[in-house]
Amino acid sequence: NAGVTQTPKFQVLKTGQSMTLQCAQDMNHEYMSWYRQDPGMGLRLIHYSVGAGITDQGEVPNGYNVSRSTTEDFPLRLLSAAPSQTSVYFCASSEKVAYGYTFGSGTRLTVV
Amino acid sequence: GNSVTQMEGPVTLSEEAFLTINCTYTATGYPSLFWYVQYPGEGLQLLLKATKADDKGSNKGFEATYRKETTSFHLEKGSVQVSDSAVYFCASFDYKLSFGAGTTVTVRA
């Protein structure tokens, strides 16, 4: 089925570990974004991309890196995990943001 | 930049009650406005949208009208069902997509 696929669905990390959250879409969307969702704070933008090779920072980029080597993939890297990064992470894509985003099902990350 | 403020929850209603969730935005221009819904354990789904003043978005019995004069985009449904229990997010797109904090709605049978 077409859509946004995120892996893994759940992950537990130890403080200081690094990992990559994967995001792939098969709709040929140019726009992709990563959000984190925390209780009472809605969704906050981490990084976004307007096309392959182009990325930019959102509201809360510290501790995260992204790259966009292809239209389909937009991985999010945690460089050195901290407990403050415990959250649910959502990847989203859009043909044109004014049309609305399609969201993945999320990755629940716990850092201990 | 743009920002969104929406009504705090949680909201608890009985089936067939009228639902309103308030949302106001700030923006330098004329953003596109959205309502997203998140069912338990799932990602966000686009519920409805409006791209210019006086547009009315509608879907699944929900409606919201883009009011430029009051910078608002309130979500309404005339008769809710238990299946409408979810978290609702208002969002605006100016040069980036910004979300409100979300409103948890619980509908009791």
Tab-separated table of C-alpha atoms in Angstrom:
chain	number	residue	atom	x	y	z
A	1	ASN	CA	0.000	0.000	0.000
A	2	ALA	CA	1.179	3.514	-0.789
A	3	GLY	CA	2.105	5.627	2.171
A	4	VAL	CA	4.800	6.543	4.644
A	5	THR	CA	6.645	3.659	6.300
A	6	GLN	CA	8.561	4.137	9.537
A	7	THR	CA	10.833	1.609	11.195
A	8	PRO	CA	11.236	0.512	13.896
A	9	LYS	CA	7.886	0.928	15.672
A	10	PHE	CA	9.467	0.676	19.123
A	11	GLN	CA	13.038	1.193	20.340
A	12	VAL	CA	14.789	1.372	23.680
A	13	LEU	CA	18.231	2.981	23.793
A	14	LYS	CA	20.759	3.571	26.487
A	15	THR	CA	22.011	7.090	27.093
A	16	GLY	CA	24.849	7.867	24.692
A	17	GLN	CA	23.897	5.322	22.059
A	18	SER	CA	23.241	6.375	18.485
A	19	MET	CA	20.641	5.106	16.086
A	20	THR	CA	18.780	5.909	12.886
A	21	LEU	CA	15.021	6.075	12.525
A	22	GLN	CA	14.020	5.112	9.013
A	23	CYS	CA	11.340	6.785	6.918
A	24	ALA	CA	10.366	5.903	3.359
A	25	GLN	CA	7.523	7.022	1.103
A	26	ASP	CA	6.486	5.698	-2.287
A	27	MET	CA	4.290	8.586	-3.416
A	28	ASN	CA	7.080	10.632	-5.046
A	29	HIS	CA	6.484	13.450	-2.577
A	30	GLU	CA	9.018	16.254	-2.504
A	31	TYR	CA	8.276	17.491	1.014
A	32	MET	CA	9.236	15.362	4.020
A	33	SER	CA	9.442	16.211	7.699
A	34	TRP	CA	10.230	14.728	11.075
A	35	TYR	CA	8.185	15.637	14.139
A	36	ARG	CA	8.334	14.587	17.744
A	37	GLN	CA	5.209	14.305	19.844
A	38	ASP	CA	5.328	14.873	23.578
A	39	PRO	CA	2.375	15.038	26.001
A	40	GLY	CA	0.826	18.496	26.160
A	41	MET	CA	3.188	19.910	23.531
A	42	GLY	CA	1.620	18.796	20.289
A	43	LEU	CA	3.984	18.060	17.442
A	44	ARG	CA	7.263	19.908	17.117
A	45	LEU	CA	9.204	20.058	13.892
A	46	ILE	CA	12.721	18.615	14.071
A	47	HIS	CA	13.959	18.785	10.471
A	48	TYR	CA	12.368	19.043	7.076
A	49	SER	CA	13.262	18.654	3.426
A	50	VAL	CA	11.808	20.234	0.299
A	51	GLY	CA	13.498	17.789	-2.057
A	52	ALA	CA	16.414	15.425	-2.523
A	53	GLY	CA	19.640	17.023	-1.357
A	54	ILE	CA	17.885	19.838	0.536
A	55	THR	CA	17.261	19.817	4.282
A	56	ASP	CA	16.667	22.466	6.916
A	57	GLN	CA	16.185	22.746	10.657
A	58	GLY	CA	12.870	22.996	12.402
A	59	GLU	CA	12.032	24.092	15.943
A	60	VAL	CA	13.979	21.438	17.875
A	61	PRO	CA	16.912	20.219	15.737
A	62	ASN	CA	19.574	19.807	18.436
A	63	GLY	CA	20.793	16.235	18.824
A	64	TYR	CA	19.396	15.108	15.470
A	65	ASN	CA	20.782	14.884	11.948
A	66	VAL	CA	19.043	14.198	8.654
A	67	SER	CA	19.975	13.637	5.046
A	68	ARG	CA	17.924	13.310	1.872
A	69	SER	CA	19.901	11.460	-0.770
A	70	THR	CA	16.784	10.194	-2.561
A	71	THR	CA	13.209	11.406	-2.915
A	72	GLU	CA	11.931	8.279	-1.161
A	73	ASP	CA	14.035	8.180	2.018
A	74	PHE	CA	14.490	10.632	4.873
A	75	PRO	CA	16.303	9.001	7.826
A	76	LEU	CA	16.627	10.702	11.207
A	77	ARG	CA	19.828	10.096	13.158
A	78	LEU	CA	20.196	10.457	16.886
A	79	LEU	CA	23.847	11.184	17.498
A	80	SER	CA	24.100	10.487	21.253
A	81	ALA	CA	20.762	9.602	22.795
A	82	ALA	CA	19.583	11.449	25.903
A	83	PRO	CA	16.547	10.800	28.145
A	84	SER	CA	15.072	14.104	26.896
A	85	GLN	CA	14.742	12.466	23.482
A	86	THR	CA	12.237	9.954	24.801
A	87	SER	CA	9.253	10.655	22.583
A	88	VAL	CA	7.104	9.439	19.733
A	89	TYR	CA	8.593	10.362	16.362
A	90	PHE	CA	6.521	10.866	13.238
A	91	CYS	CA	7.681	11.163	9.674
A	92	ALA	CA	5.412	12.870	7.150
A	93	SER	CA	5.433	13.610	3.449
A	94	SER	CA	3.494	15.781	1.053
A	95	GLU	CA	3.331	16.557	-2.645
A	96	LYS	CA	2.681	20.142	-1.646
A	97	VAL	CA	2.402	21.082	2.014
A	98	ALA	CA	-0.664	23.230	1.438
A	99	TYR	CA	-2.437	20.011	0.438
A	100	GLY	CA	-1.743	18.384	3.804
A	101	TYR	CA	0.772	15.832	5.013
A	102	THR	CA	0.566	12.030	5.032
A	103	PHE	CA	1.949	10.682	8.306
A	104	GLY	CA	3.670	7.442	9.148
A	105	SER	CA	2.487	5.365	12.103
A	106	GLY	CA	5.294	6.569	14.361
A	107	THR	CA	8.307	5.267	16.290
A	108	ARG	CA	8.075	5.157	20.063
A	109	LEU	CA	11.577	5.768	21.435
A	110	THR	CA	12.599	5.373	25.048
A	111	VAL	CA	16.055	6.447	26.235
A	112	VAL	CA	17.105	5.064	29.601
B	1	GLY	CA	6.454	32.764	11.883
B	2	ASN	CA	3.098	31.102	12.192
B	3	SER	CA	1.696	29.535	15.350
B	4	VAL	CA	-1.514	27.857	16.443
B	5	THR	CA	-3.406	27.921	19.730
B	6	GLN	CA	-6.173	25.448	20.317
B	7	MET	CA	-8.598	24.731	23.099
B	8	GLU	CA	-7.181	22.784	26.018
B	9	GLY	CA	-8.708	19.441	26.798
B	10	PRO	CA	-9.650	16.911	27.675
B	11	VAL	CA	-13.204	17.149	26.418
B	12	THR	CA	-15.733	14.491	27.434
B	13	LEU	CA	-19.103	14.284	25.710
B	14	SER	CA	-22.079	11.990	25.457
B	15	GLU	CA	-22.981	10.399	22.144
B	16	GLU	CA	-25.010	12.718	19.862
B	17	ALA	CA	-23.743	15.839	21.629
B	18	PHE	CA	-22.426	18.882	19.743
B	19	LEU	CA	-18.655	19.266	19.609
B	20	THR	CA	-16.667	22.480	19.163
B	21	ILE	CA	-12.900	22.743	19.413
B	22	ASN	CA	-11.551	26.280	19.168
B	23	CYS	CA	-8.445	27.091	17.161
B	24	THR	CA	-6.812	30.433	16.455
B	25	TYR	CA	-3.695	31.151	14.448
B	26	THR	CA	-1.104	33.856	14.043
B	27	ALA	CA	0.683	34.347	10.743
B	28	THR	CA	2.267	37.075	8.696
B	29	GLY	CA	0.357	36.083	5.578
B	30	TYR	CA	-2.621	33.897	4.760
B	31	PRO	CA	-1.768	30.366	5.800
B	32	SER	CA	-3.471	27.151	4.797
B	33	LEU	CA	-5.288	25.657	7.773
B	34	PHE	CA	-5.821	22.027	8.710
B	35	TRP	CA	-7.412	19.756	11.241
B	36	TYR	CA	-5.736	16.417	11.842
B	37	VAL	CA	-7.078	13.527	13.910
B	38	GLN	CA	-5.062	10.911	15.789
B	39	TYR	CA	-6.794	7.730	16.896
B	40	PRO	CA	-5.224	5.737	19.756
B	41	GLY	CA	-1.926	4.119	18.763
B	42	GLU	CA	-1.960	5.576	15.259
B	43	GLY	CA	-0.360	8.393	13.305
B	44	LEU	CA	-2.108	11.597	12.319
B	45	GLN	CA	-4.681	11.657	9.543
B	46	LEU	CA	-5.779	14.730	7.660
B	47	LEU	CA	-9.408	15.414	8.597
B	48	LEU	CA	-10.112	18.587	6.640
B	49	LYS	CA	-8.452	21.692	5.288
B	50	ALA	CA	-9.088	25.207	4.002
B	51	THR	CA	-6.687	27.220	1.914
B	52	LYS	CA	-8.222	30.703	1.836
B	53	ALA	CA	-10.523	33.002	3.769
B	54	ASP	CA	-14.179	31.921	4.027
B	55	ASP	CA	-13.376	28.423	2.754
B	56	LYS	CA	-15.204	25.680	4.624
B	57	GLY	CA	-13.521	22.328	5.009
B	58	SER	CA	-15.696	19.306	5.766
B	59	ASN	CA	-15.290	15.567	6.214
B	60	LYS	CA	-17.022	12.782	8.190
B	61	GLY	CA	-19.586	15.249	9.564
B	62	PHE	CA	-16.900	17.651	10.811
B	63	GLU	CA	-16.714	21.228	9.543
B	64	ALA	CA	-14.407	24.201	9.999
B	65	THR	CA	-14.539	27.644	8.381
B	66	TYR	CA	-11.476	29.798	7.712
B	67	ARG	CA	-12.266	33.128	9.412
B	68	LYS	CA	-9.685	35.741	8.506
B	69	GLU	CA	-11.309	38.497	10.575
B	70	THR	CA	-11.017	36.470	13.787
B	71	THR	CA	-7.969	34.401	12.682
B	72	SER	CA	-9.872	31.275	13.657
B	73	PHE	CA	-10.581	27.804	12.316
B	74	HIS	CA	-12.895	26.187	14.874
B	75	LEU	CA	-13.818	22.520	14.400
B	76	GLU	CA	-17.478	21.507	14.825
B	77	LYS	CA	-19.576	18.370	14.606
B	78	GLY	CA	-23.281	18.329	15.245
B	79	SER	CA	-23.677	14.809	16.632
B	80	VAL	CA	-20.620	12.913	17.832
B	81	GLN	CA	-20.217	9.155	18.011
B	82	VAL	CA	-18.081	6.961	20.247
B	83	SER	CA	-15.846	6.371	17.217
B	84	ASP	CA	-14.962	10.106	17.198
B	85	SER	CA	-12.933	9.646	20.379
B	86	ALA	CA	-9.444	10.785	19.419
B	87	VAL	CA	-6.925	13.620	19.701
B	88	TYR	CA	-7.576	16.522	17.340
B	89	PHE	CA	-4.826	18.858	16.149
B	90	CYS	CA	-5.222	22.214	14.471
B	91	ALA	CA	-2.356	23.176	12.147
B	92	SER	CA	-1.359	26.036	9.905
B	93	PHE	CA	1.030	26.210	6.994
B	94	ASP	CA	2.735	29.472	6.155
B	95	TYR	CA	6.291	28.550	5.254
B	96	LYS	CA	6.240	25.539	7.595
B	97	LEU	CA	3.556	23.381	9.146
B	98	SER	CA	2.904	24.273	12.804
B	99	PHE	CA	0.605	22.319	15.123
B	100	GLY	CA	-1.435	23.171	18.154
B	101	ALA	CA	-0.999	21.153	21.342
B	102	GLY	CA	-3.917	18.841	20.558
B	103	THR	CA	-7.309	18.338	22.203
B	104	THR	CA	-8.288	14.925	23.540
B	105	VAL	CA	-11.958	14.138	22.931
B	106	THR	CA	-13.724	11.236	24.621
B	107	VAL	CA	-17.275	10.348	23.614
B	108	ARG	CA	-19.260	8.167	26.012
B	109	ALA	CA	-22.086	5.894	24.903
